[in-house]
Short mmCIF file of C-alpha atoms and ligand atoms in Angstrom, two decimals:
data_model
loop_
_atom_site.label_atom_id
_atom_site.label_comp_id
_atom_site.label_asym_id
_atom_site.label_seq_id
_atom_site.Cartn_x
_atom_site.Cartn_y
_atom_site.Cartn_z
CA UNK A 1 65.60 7.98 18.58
CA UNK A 2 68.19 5.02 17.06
CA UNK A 3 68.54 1.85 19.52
CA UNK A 4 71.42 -0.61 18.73
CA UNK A 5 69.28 -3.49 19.92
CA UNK A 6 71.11 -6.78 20.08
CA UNK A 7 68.21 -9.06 19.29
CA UNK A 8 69.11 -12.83 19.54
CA UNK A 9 72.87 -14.40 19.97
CA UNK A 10 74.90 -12.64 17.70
CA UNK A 11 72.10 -10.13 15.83
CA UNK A 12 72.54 -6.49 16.50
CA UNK A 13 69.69 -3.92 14.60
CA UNK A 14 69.37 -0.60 14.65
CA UNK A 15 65.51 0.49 15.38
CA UNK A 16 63.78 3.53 15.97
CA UNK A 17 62.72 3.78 19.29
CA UNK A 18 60.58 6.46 21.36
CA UNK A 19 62.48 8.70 23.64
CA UNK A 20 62.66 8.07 27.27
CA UNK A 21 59.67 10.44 29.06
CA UNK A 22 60.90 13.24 31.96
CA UNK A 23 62.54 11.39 34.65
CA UNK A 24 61.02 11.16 37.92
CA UNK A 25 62.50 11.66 41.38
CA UNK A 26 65.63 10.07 41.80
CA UNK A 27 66.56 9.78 37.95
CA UNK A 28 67.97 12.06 35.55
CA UNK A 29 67.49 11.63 31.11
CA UNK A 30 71.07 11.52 29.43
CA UNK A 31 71.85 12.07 26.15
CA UNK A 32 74.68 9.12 25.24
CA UNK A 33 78.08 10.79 23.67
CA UNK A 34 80.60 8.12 23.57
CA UNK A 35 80.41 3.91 24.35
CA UNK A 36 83.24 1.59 25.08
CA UNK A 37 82.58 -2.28 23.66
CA UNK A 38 84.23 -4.74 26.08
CA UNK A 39 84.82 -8.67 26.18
CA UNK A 40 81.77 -8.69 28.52
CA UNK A 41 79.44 -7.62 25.75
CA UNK A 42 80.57 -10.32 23.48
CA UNK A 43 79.30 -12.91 26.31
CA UNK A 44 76.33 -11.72 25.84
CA UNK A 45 76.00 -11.32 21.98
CA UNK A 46 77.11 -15.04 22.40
CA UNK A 47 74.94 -16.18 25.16
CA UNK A 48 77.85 -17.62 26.64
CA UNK A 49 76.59 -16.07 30.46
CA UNK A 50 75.08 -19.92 31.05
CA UNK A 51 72.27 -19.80 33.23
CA UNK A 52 72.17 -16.44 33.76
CA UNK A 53 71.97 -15.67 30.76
CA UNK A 54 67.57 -15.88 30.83
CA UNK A 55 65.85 -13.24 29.61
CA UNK A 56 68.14 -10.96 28.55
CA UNK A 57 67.92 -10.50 25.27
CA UNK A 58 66.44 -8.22 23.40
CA UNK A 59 68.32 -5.31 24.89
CA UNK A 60 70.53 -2.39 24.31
CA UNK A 61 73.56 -3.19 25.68
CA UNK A 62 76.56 -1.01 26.42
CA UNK A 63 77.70 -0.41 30.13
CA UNK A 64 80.72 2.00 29.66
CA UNK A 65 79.77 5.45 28.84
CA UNK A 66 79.68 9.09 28.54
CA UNK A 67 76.82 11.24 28.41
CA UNK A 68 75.21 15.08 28.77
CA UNK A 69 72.03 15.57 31.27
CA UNK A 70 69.81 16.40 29.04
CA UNK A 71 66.97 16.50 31.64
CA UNK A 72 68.01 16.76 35.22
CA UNK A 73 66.42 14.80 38.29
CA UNK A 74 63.51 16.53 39.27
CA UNK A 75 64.10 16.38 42.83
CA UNK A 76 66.68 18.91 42.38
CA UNK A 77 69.86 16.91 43.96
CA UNK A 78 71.47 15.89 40.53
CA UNK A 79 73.73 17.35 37.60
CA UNK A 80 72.04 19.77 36.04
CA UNK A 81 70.87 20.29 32.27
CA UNK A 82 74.56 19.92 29.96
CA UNK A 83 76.68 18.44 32.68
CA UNK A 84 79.08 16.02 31.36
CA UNK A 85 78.66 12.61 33.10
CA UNK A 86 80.08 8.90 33.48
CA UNK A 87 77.25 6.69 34.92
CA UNK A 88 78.13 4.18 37.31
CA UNK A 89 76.48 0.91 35.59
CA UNK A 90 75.90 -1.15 39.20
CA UNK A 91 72.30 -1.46 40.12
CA UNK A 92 71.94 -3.24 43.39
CA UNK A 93 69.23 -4.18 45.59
CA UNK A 94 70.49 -2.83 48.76
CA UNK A 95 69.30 -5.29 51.05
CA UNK A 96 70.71 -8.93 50.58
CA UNK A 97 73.88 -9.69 52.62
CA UNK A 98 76.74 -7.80 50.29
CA UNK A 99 74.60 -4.77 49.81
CA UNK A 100 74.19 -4.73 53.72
CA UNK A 101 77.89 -5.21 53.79
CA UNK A 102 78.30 -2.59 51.66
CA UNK A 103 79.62 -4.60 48.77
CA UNK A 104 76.81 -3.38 46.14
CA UNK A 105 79.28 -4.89 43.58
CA UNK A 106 78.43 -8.68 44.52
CA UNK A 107 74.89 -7.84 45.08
CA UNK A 108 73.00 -11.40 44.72
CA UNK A 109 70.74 -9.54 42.68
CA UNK A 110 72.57 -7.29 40.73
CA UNK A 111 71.71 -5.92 37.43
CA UNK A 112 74.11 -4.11 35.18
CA UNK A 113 73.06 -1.56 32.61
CA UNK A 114 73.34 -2.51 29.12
CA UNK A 115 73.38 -6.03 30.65
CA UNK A 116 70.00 -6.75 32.39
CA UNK A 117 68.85 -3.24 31.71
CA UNK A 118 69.06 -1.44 28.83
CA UNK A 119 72.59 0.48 28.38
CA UNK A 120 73.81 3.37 26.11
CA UNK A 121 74.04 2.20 22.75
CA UNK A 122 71.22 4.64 22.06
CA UNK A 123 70.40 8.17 22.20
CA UNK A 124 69.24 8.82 25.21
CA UNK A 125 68.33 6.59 28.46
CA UNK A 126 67.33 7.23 32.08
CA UNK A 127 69.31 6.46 34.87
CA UNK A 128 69.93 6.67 38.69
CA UNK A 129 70.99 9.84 39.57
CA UNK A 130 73.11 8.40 42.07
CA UNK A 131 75.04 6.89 39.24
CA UNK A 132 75.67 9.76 37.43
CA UNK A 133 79.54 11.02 38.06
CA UNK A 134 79.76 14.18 36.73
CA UNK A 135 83.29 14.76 35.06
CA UNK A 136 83.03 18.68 33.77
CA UNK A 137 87.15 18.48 33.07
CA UNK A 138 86.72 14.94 30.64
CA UNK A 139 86.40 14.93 26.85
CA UNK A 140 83.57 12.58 25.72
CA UNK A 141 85.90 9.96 25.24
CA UNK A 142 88.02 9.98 28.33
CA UNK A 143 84.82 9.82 30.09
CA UNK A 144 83.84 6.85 28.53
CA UNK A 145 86.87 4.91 29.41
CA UNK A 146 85.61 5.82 33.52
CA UNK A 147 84.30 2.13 33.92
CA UNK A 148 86.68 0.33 32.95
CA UNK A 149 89.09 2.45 35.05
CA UNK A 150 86.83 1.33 37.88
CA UNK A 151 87.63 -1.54 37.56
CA UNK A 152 91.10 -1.63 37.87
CA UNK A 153 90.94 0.75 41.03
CA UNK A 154 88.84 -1.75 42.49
CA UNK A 155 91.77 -4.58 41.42
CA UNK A 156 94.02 -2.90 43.26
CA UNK A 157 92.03 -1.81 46.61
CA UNK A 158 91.00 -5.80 46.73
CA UNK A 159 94.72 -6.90 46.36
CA UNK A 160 95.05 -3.72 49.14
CA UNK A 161 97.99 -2.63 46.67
CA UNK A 162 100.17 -0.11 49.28
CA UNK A 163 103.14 2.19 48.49
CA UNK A 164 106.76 -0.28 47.84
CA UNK A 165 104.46 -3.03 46.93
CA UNK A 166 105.87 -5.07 43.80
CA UNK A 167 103.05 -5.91 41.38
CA UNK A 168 103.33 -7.70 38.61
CA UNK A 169 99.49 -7.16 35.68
CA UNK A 170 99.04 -10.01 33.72
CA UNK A 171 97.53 -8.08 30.54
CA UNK A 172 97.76 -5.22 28.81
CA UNK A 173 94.30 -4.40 26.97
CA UNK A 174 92.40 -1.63 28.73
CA UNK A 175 91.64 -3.46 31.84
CA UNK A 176 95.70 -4.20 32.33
CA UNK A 177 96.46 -0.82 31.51
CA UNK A 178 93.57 0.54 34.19
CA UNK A 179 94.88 -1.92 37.02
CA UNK A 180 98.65 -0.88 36.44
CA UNK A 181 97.89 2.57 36.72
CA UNK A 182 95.38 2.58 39.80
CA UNK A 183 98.35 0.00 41.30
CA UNK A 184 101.04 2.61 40.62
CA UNK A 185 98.96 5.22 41.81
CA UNK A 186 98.84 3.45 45.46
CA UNK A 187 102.63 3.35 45.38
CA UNK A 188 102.67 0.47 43.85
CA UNK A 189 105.97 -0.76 41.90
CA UNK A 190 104.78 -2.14 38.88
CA UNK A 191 105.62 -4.53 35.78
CA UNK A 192 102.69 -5.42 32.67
CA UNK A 193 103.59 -8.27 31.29
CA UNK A 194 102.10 -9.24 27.83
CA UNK A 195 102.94 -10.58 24.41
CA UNK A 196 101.63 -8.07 22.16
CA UNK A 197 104.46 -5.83 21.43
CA UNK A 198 102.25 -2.97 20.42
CA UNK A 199 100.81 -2.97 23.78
CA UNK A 200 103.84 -3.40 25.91
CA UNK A 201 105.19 -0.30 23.54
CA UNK A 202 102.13 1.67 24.81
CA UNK A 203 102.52 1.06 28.47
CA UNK A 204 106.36 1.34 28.13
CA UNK A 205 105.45 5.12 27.15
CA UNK A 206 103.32 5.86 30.01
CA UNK A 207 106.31 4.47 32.15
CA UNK A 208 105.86 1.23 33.12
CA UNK A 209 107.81 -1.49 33.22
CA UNK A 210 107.00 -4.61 30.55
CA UNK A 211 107.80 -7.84 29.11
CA UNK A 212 107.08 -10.68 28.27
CA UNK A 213 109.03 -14.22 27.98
CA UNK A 214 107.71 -17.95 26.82
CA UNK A 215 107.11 -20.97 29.38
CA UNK A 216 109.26 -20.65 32.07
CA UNK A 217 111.69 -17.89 30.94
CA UNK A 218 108.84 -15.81 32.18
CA UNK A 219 109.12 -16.44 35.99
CA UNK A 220 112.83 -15.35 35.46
CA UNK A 221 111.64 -11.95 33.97
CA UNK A 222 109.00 -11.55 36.50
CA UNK A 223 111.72 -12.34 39.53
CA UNK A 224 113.73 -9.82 38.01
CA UNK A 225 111.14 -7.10 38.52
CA UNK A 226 110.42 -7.98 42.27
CA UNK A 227 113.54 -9.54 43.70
CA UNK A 228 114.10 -12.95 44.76
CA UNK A 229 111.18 -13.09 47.17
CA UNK A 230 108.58 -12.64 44.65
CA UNK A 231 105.75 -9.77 43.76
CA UNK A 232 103.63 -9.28 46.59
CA UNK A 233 100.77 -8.58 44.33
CA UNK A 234 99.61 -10.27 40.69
CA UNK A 235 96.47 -8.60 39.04
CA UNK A 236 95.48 -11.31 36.45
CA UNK A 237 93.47 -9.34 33.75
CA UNK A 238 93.77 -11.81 30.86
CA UNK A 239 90.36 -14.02 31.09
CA UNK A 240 92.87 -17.07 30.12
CA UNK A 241 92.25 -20.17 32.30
CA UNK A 242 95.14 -21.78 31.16
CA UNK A 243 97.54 -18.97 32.61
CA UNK A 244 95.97 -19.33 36.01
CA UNK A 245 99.17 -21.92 37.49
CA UNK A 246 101.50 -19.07 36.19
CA UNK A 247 99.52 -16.42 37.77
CA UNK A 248 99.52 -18.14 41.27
CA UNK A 249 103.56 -19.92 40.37
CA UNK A 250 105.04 -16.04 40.09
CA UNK A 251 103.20 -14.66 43.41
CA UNK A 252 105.28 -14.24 46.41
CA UNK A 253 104.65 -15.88 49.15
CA UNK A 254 102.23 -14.67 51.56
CA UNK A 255 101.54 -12.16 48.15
CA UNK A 256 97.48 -11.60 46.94
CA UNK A 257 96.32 -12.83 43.55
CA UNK A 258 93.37 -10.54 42.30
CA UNK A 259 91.52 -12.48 39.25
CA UNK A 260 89.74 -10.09 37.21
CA UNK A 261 89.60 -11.35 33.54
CA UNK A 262 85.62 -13.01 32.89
CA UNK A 263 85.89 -16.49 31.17
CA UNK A 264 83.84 -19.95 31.30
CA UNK A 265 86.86 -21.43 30.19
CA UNK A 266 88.66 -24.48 32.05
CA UNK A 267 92.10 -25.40 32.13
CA UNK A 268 94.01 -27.58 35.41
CA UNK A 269 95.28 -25.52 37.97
CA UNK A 270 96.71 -27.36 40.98
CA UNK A 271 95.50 -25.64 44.22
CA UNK A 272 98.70 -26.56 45.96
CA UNK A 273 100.40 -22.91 45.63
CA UNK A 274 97.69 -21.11 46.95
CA UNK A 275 98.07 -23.04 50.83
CA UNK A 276 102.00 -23.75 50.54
CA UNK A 277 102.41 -19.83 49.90
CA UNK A 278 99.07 -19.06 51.98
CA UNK A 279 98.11 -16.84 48.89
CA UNK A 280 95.29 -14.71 49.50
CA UNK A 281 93.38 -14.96 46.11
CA UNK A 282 90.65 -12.51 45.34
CA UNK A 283 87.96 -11.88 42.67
CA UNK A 284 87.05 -8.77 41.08
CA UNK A 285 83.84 -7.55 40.12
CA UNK A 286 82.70 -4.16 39.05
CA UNK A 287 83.12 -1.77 41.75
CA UNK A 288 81.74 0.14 44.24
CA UNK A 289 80.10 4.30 43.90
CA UNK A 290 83.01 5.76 45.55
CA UNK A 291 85.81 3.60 43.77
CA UNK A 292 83.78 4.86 40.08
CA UNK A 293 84.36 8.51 41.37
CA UNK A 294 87.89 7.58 42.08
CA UNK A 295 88.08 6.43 38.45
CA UNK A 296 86.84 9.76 37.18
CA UNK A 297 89.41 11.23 39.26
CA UNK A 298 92.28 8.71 38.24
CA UNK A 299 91.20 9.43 34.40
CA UNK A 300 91.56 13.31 35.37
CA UNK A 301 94.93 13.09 36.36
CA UNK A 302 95.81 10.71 33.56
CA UNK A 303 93.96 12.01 29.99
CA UNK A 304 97.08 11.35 27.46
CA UNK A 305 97.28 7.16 29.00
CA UNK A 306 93.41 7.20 28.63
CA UNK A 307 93.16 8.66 25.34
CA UNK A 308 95.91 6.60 23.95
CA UNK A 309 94.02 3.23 25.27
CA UNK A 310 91.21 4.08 22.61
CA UNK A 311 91.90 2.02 19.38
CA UNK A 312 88.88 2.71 17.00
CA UNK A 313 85.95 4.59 16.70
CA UNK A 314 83.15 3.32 14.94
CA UNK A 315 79.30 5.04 14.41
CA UNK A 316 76.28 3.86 16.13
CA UNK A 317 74.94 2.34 12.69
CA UNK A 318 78.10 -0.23 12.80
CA UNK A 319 77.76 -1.40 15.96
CA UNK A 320 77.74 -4.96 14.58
CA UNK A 321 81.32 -3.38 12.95
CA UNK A 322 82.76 -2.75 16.11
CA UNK A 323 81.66 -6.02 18.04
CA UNK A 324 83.10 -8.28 14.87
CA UNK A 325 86.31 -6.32 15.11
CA UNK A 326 86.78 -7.32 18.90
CA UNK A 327 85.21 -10.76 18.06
CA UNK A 328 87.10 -11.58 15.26
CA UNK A 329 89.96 -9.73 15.18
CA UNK A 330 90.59 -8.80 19.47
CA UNK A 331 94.25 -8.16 18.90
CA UNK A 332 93.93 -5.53 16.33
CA UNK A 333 92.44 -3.22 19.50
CA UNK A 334 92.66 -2.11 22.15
CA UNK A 335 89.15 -0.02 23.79
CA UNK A 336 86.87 0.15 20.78
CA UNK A 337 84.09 3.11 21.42
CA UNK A 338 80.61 3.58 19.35
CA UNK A 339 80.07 7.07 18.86
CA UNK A 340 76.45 7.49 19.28
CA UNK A 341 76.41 11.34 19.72
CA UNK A 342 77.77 11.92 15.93
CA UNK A 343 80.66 14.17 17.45
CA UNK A 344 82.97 11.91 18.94
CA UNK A 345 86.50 11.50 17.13
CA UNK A 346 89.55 9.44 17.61
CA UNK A 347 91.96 11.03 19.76
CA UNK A 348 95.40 11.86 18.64
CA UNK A 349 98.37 11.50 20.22
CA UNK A 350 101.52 9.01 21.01
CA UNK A 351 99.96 5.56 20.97
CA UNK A 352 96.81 6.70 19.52
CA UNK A 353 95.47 3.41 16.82
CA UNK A 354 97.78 1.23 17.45
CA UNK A 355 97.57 -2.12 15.24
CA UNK A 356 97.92 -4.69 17.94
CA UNK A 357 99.00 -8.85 17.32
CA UNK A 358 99.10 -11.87 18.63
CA UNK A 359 97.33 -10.50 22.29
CA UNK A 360 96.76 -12.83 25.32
CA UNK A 361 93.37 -14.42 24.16
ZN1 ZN B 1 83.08 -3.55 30.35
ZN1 ZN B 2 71.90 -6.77 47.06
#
């Protein structure tokens, strides 16, 4: 079978690879349909993970997938043979303090598929069947775009986003767009703000508010969203370090901050909001089984938003295509997917392929 195997910082090949054998108890064999490419793969292709970083490479990477059973878990408990599925990527060890806490997310030794295991830019792979969601009413693609979902439901349960609350997302790429709409879908009252037009444009359609503003014109705009008191809740999706003070300036007080964007990046920050407005400021991580199943279900109830998120499609064999293109060129796209099945197609539809500018990067 074809392997996109990312070989050494910034080398991606495509070998032929044997097949995975019949799963055992407790797994099930999937055959890989559709895979999104996200900022967290470029770390990676870059070896910009620091220490962690050891031993990871050569591997397959790509966490955010869809995929058929093509042989079910033996024990009997899984999806069976043909079931469409989105595969939780979270592998956790279940026993150190987190896991015990039930916070598998932070897991002190947690290893991602398609991060320190290998992940669906190929054929077929084995994997828990715990982790397999099945999603029988998803097209290949919507499925795909489960995980990062995920992620934003988990944004908003950490920032305990509840019905009235005024949140204001920081970013509007696919992460953005996932934590506005699991926000809203709490009850939440919200406003994406971001400079790409093309992306404000999309989220405008699916009913949110947007804007954006320059320096401190922004605070004004955000103000005007929530009232004088502030939002109670800011989901900062952007990975910028330098837009951290405006992140934790525009919060209400007594509001929660939820940081979700990666970055090694530095920029100064004083501390001094967080105490004077007693800020509770939260990280995000992944997510837990039951908030991925909530993602399948948010992405159920919300196919045209996910299908318009998806920018490009590229084949497996330009893999290295698809990672320059977010790389090089990040504001041109919004979710770029690698079709490794051979049958996956762009969808169609307002907002569909979008050319994007001038993004928050
Ligand atoms: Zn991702
Ligand atoms: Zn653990």
């Amino acid at each position: 079978m074809r392997a996109a195997v990312t070989q050494g910082l910034g080398s991606v090949l495509l070998e032929d690879r044997p097949g995975p054998g019949g799963p055992v108890a407790g797994e099930t064999v999937v055959r890989v349909e559709a895979v999104g490419i996200c900022g967290s793969d470029l770390h990676l292709l870059h070896g910009d993970l620091g220490a962690t970083h050891e031993g990871l490479l050569p591997r397959v990477q790509g966490h955010e997938f869809s995929a058929v059973v093509a042989a079910a878990d033996p024990a009997g408990s899984g999806p069976p043979v043909g079931t469409r599925v989105a595969v939780w990527p979270v592998l956790a060890c279940g026993t150190c303090r987190p896991c015990r806490e039930g916070r598998v997310n932070v897991c002190r030794r947690l290893a991602l598929i398609g991060v320190h295991r290998d992940g669906a830019l190929q054929e077929q792979l084995t994997v828990p069947t715990a982790a397999a969601v099945a999603t029988p009413t998803l097209s290949s693609v919507q499925a795909a775009l489960v995980e990062p979902v995920s992620i934003g439901v988990h944004a908003a349960a950490r920032a305990r986003v509840s019905p009235g609350d005024t949140v204001v997302v920081f970013g509007a790429g696919p992460i953005g767009a996932a934590s506005a709409l699991a926000a809203r879908d709490r009850g939440g009252d919200v406003l994406v703000v971001d400079p790409v037009d093309a992306r404000r444009d999309l989220l405008a359609r699916a009913g949110f508010g947007v804007t954006w503003a320059e320096g401190a014109e922004l605070a004004g705009q955000v103000l005007a969203h929530s009232g004088p008191d502030g939002p109670d809740v800011v989901l900062d999706t952007t990975g910028r370090a330098a837009l951290l003070p405006t992140v934790l300036d525009v919060a209400g007080h007594g509001g929660r901050v939820a940081v979700v964007g990666l970055t090694s990046a530095t920029a100064p920050t004083s501390p001094g909001p967080i105490p004077f407005k007693e800020l509770d400021v939260l990280g995000v991580s992944c997510c837990t089984r039951d908030e991925f199943a909530a993602a399948a279900d948010l992405v159920a109830r919300h196919p045209a938003l996910a299908d318009s998120l998806v920018s490009h499609v590229f084949p497996l064999d330009e893999v290295a295509g698809a990672l320059a293109l977010l790389d090089e060129r990040p504001t041109e796209a919004v979710k770029v997917l690698v079709d490794v099945s051979g049958d996956t197609r762009l969808p169609t539809g307002p907002g569909a392929g979008d050319p994007m500018t001038g993004a928050f990067r």
